[in-house]
XYZ file of C-alpha atoms in Angstrom:
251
model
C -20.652 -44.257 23.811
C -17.892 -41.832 22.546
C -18.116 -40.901 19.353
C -15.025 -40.721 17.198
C -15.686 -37.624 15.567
C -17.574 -34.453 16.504
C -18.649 -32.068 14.040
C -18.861 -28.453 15.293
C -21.233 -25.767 12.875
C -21.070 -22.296 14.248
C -23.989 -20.701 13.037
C -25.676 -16.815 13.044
C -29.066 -16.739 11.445
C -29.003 -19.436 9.295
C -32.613 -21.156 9.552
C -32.594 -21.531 5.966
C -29.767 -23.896 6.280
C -29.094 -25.560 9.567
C -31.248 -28.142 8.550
C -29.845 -28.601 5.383
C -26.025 -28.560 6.540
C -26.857 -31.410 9.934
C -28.857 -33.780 7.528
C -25.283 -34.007 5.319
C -23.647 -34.331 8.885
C -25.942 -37.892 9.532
C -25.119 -38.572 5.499
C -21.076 -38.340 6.198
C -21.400 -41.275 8.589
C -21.369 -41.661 12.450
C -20.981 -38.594 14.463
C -21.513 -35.796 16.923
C -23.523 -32.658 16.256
C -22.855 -30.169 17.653
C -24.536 -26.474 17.026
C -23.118 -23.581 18.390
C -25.083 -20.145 18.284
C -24.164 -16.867 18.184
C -27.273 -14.597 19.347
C -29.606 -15.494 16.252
C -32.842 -13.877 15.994
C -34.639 -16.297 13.498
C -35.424 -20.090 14.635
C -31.866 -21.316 13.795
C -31.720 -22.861 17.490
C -35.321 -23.978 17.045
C -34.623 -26.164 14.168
C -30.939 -27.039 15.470
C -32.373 -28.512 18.935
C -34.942 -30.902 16.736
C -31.896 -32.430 14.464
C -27.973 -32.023 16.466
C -26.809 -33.892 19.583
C -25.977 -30.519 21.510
C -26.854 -26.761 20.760
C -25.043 -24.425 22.495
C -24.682 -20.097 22.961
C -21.737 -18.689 22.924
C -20.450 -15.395 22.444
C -20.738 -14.083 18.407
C -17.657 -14.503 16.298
C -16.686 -17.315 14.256
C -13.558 -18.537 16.114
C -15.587 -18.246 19.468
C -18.204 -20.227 18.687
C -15.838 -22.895 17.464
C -13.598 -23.317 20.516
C -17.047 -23.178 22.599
C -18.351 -26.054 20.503
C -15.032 -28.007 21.050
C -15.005 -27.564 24.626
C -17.880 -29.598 24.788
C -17.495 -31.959 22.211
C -16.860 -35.615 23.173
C -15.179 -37.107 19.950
C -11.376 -37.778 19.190
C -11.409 -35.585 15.828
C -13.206 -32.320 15.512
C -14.339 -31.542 12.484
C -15.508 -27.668 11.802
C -18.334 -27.016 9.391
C -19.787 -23.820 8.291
C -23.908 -23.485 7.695
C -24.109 -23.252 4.423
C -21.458 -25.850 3.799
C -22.536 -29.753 3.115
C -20.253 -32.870 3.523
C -20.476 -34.988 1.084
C -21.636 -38.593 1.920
C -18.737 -41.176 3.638
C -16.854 -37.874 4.644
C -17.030 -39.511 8.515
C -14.796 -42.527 7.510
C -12.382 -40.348 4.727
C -11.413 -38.022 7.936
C -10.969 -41.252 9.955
C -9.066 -43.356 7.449
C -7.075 -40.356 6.820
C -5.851 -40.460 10.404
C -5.184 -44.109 11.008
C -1.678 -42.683 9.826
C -0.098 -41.467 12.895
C 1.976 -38.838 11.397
C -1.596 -36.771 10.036
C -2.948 -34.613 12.543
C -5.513 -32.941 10.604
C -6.011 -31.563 7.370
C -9.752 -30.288 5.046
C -11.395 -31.260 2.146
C -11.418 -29.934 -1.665
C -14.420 -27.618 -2.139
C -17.294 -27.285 -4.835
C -18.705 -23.472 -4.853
C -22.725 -23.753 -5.574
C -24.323 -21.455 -8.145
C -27.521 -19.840 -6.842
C -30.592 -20.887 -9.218
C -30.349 -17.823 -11.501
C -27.373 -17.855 -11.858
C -25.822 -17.157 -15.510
C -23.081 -19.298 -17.136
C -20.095 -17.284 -16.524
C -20.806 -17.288 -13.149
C -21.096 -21.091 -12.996
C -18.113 -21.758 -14.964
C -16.085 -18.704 -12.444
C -17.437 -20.117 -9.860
C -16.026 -23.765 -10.669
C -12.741 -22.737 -11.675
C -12.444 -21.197 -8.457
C -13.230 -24.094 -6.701
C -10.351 -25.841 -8.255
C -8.159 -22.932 -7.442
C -8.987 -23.308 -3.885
C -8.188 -26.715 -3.807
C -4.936 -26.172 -5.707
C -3.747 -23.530 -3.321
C -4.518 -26.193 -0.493
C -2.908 -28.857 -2.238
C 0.518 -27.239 -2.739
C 0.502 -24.807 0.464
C -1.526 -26.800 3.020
C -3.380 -23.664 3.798
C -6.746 -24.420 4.683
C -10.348 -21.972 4.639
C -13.408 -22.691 6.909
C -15.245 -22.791 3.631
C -12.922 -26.859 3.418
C -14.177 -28.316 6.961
C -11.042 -28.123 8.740
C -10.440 -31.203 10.904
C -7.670 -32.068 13.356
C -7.277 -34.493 16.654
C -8.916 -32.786 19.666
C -5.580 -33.085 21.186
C -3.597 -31.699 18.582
C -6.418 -28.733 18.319
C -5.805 -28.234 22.017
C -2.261 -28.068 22.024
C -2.061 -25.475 19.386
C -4.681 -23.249 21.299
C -7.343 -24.029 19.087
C -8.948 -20.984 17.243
C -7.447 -17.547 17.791
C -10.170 -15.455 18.968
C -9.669 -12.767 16.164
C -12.168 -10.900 13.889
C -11.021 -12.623 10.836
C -8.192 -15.158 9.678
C -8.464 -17.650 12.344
C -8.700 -19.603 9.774
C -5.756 -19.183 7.950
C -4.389 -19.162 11.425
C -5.337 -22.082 12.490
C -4.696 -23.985 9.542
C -0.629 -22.319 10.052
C -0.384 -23.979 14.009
C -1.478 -27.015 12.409
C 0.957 -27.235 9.668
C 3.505 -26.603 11.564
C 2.403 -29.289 14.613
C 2.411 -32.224 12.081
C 1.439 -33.553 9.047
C -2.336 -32.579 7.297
C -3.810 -33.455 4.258
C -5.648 -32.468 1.667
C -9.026 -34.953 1.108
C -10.185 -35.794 -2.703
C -13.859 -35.166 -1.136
C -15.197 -31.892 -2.156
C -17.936 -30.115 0.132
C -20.410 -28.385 -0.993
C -20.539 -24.452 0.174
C -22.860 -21.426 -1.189
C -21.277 -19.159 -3.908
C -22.920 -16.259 -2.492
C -20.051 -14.126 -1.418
C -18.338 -14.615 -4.908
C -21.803 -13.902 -6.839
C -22.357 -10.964 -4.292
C -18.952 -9.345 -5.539
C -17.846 -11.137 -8.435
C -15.712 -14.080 -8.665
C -12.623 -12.812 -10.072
C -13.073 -9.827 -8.029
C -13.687 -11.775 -4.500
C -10.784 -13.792 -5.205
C -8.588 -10.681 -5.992
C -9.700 -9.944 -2.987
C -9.417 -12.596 -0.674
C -6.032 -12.934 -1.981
C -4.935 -9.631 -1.065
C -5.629 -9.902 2.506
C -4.408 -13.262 2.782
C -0.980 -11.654 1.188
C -1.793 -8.671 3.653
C -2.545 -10.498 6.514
C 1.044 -12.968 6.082
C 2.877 -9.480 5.447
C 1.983 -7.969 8.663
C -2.146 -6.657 8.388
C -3.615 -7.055 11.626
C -6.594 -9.200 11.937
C -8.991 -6.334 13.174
C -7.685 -4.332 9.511
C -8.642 -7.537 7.426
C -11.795 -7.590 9.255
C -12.019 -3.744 8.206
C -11.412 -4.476 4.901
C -13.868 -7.320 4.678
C -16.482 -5.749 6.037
C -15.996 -2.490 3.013
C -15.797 -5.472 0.144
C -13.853 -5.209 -2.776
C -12.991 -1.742 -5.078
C -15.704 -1.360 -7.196
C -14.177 0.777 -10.282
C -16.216 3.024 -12.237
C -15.689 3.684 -15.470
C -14.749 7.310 -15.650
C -16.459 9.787 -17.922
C -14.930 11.201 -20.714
C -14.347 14.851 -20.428
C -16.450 17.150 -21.968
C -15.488 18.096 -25.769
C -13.054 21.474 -25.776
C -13.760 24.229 -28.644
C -11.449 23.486 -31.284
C -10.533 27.464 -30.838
C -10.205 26.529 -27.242
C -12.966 28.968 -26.329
C-alpha cells in the first residue's frame, strides 16, 4: 500500500536521537520512514534499521541526503524532518488536511526551541521568544527553516528541483521555489527541535546571526561564504581593557 506521506530525516551521528525523532514520526499518524545517512560513525543506522521503513547512504550534506531520501520515497507529500526535531502528535493528518485545498502545495510548521536540562531562566524565556519570532517571520514572509519540517507534494518538490545541493541555505532556498510555485502555509502545530545551537552561542546572538546571513545570502552571499561564516559562529566581543593610568605630569 502507498502511503500518503513520507517523512524523510537526514541524519549524521545522531544515535542519541534517531530513536527519539522516528517514535514522534509513528505518533504524527500514518506514514513512511525514511532515514537517510550521511557516513555516521556511531550506531545511528543501527538503531534507524530497528525503527524506519527504509535507511539509506548517501553522500554527506544536508540537501543531499534529502533529495536521496525523496528519490526513494513512495508517498504523495514529503515531509523533511531534522534528528533532533519531534512532530508533535496528529501532525500526519494537519499536513494532509492542509492539502485537501488544491491551491497549497506545501508549507512547515510553527516551532518550539527546547531548553537543555540546566538550562537557566533567561535562556528558557530567549529561547521561547525566539520560537515565536520564528514562527512570526514564517507567518508574514512564508520563509521556511529545516528546523519547521518543510513539506510539499512530491510533484511539486520535483518540479522545482527539489533541494539545491549547496553547503548551506537550501533551505531558505527551497522554501523560495516553493513560494513562488503555489500557495504554502504556515501550520498552528509547533515541533519540537533542540536549542542547542542558540544555547551554544547565545540566543540573541545566534539570531543576530542567522539573520545576517539570511540578509547576506538574499543580497548576493554565496552559499559556500554562508557556509564559511557558519562554520566561524558568531563575533564574540571582548570587553576591551582600559588603558593603563598616564602620570598626571605625563611622565
Amino acid at each position: 500500500m502507498t502511503p500518503d506521506i513520507s517523512i524523510v530525516i537526514p541524519a549524521l551521528d545522531e544515535e542519541a536521537s534517531i530513536a527519539r525523532a522516528i517514535r514522534s514520526c509513528r505518533e504524527a499518524g500514518p506514514c513512511e520512514v525514511v532515514v537517510v545517512d550521511g557516513g555516521s560513525r556511531d550506531r545511528t543506522v543501527e538503531i534507524a534499521r530497528a525503527r524506519a521503513d527504509a535507511v539509506i547512504i548517501a553522500p554527506r550534506g544536508r540537501a543531499s541526503q534529502m533529495n536521496a531520501g525523496a528519490a526513494v520515497a513512495r508517498g504523495g507529500v514529503l515531509l523533511f524532518l531534522h534528528a533532533d526535531t519531534l512532530l508533535p502528535g496528529g501532525s500526519v493528518p494537519a499536513v494532509l488536511g492542509a492539502l485537501r485545498d488544491p491551491a497549497v502545495i506545501g508549507g512547515a510548521f510553527r516551532v518550539r526551541l527546547v531548553a537543555s536540562a540546566g538550562a537557566g531562566r533567561y535562556v528558557r524565556a530567549a529561547l521561547g521568544v525566539t520560537g515565536r519570532m520564528i514562527g512570526a517571520r514564517a507567518c508574514v514572509a512564508r520563509a521556511f527553516t529545516g528546523d519547521q519540517a518543510i513539506f510539499a507534494r512530491a510533484e511539486a518538490f520535483r518540479a522545482v528541483g527539489g533541494y539545491p545541493e549547496i553547503p548551506l541555505m537550501e533551505d531558505v532556498e527551497l522554501s523560495r521555489r516553493i513560494r513562488r510555485a503555489g500557495k504554502t502555509v504556515l501550520l498552528p502545530l509547533r515541533v519540537e527541535t533542540s536549542g542547542r545551537r542558540w544555547e551554544a552561542w547565545g540566543p540573541l546572538r545566534t539570531v543576530l546571526f542567522m539573520w545576517r546571513l539570511r540578509i547576506g545570502y538574499l543580497l548576493g552571499m554565496t552559499p559556500a561564504q554562508c557556509a564559511q561564516a557558519y562554520g566561524r559562529g558568531p563575533v564574540r566581543f571582548k570587553r576591551r581593557k582600559a588603558p593603563p593610568p598616564t602620570s598626571p605630569a605625563g611622565g
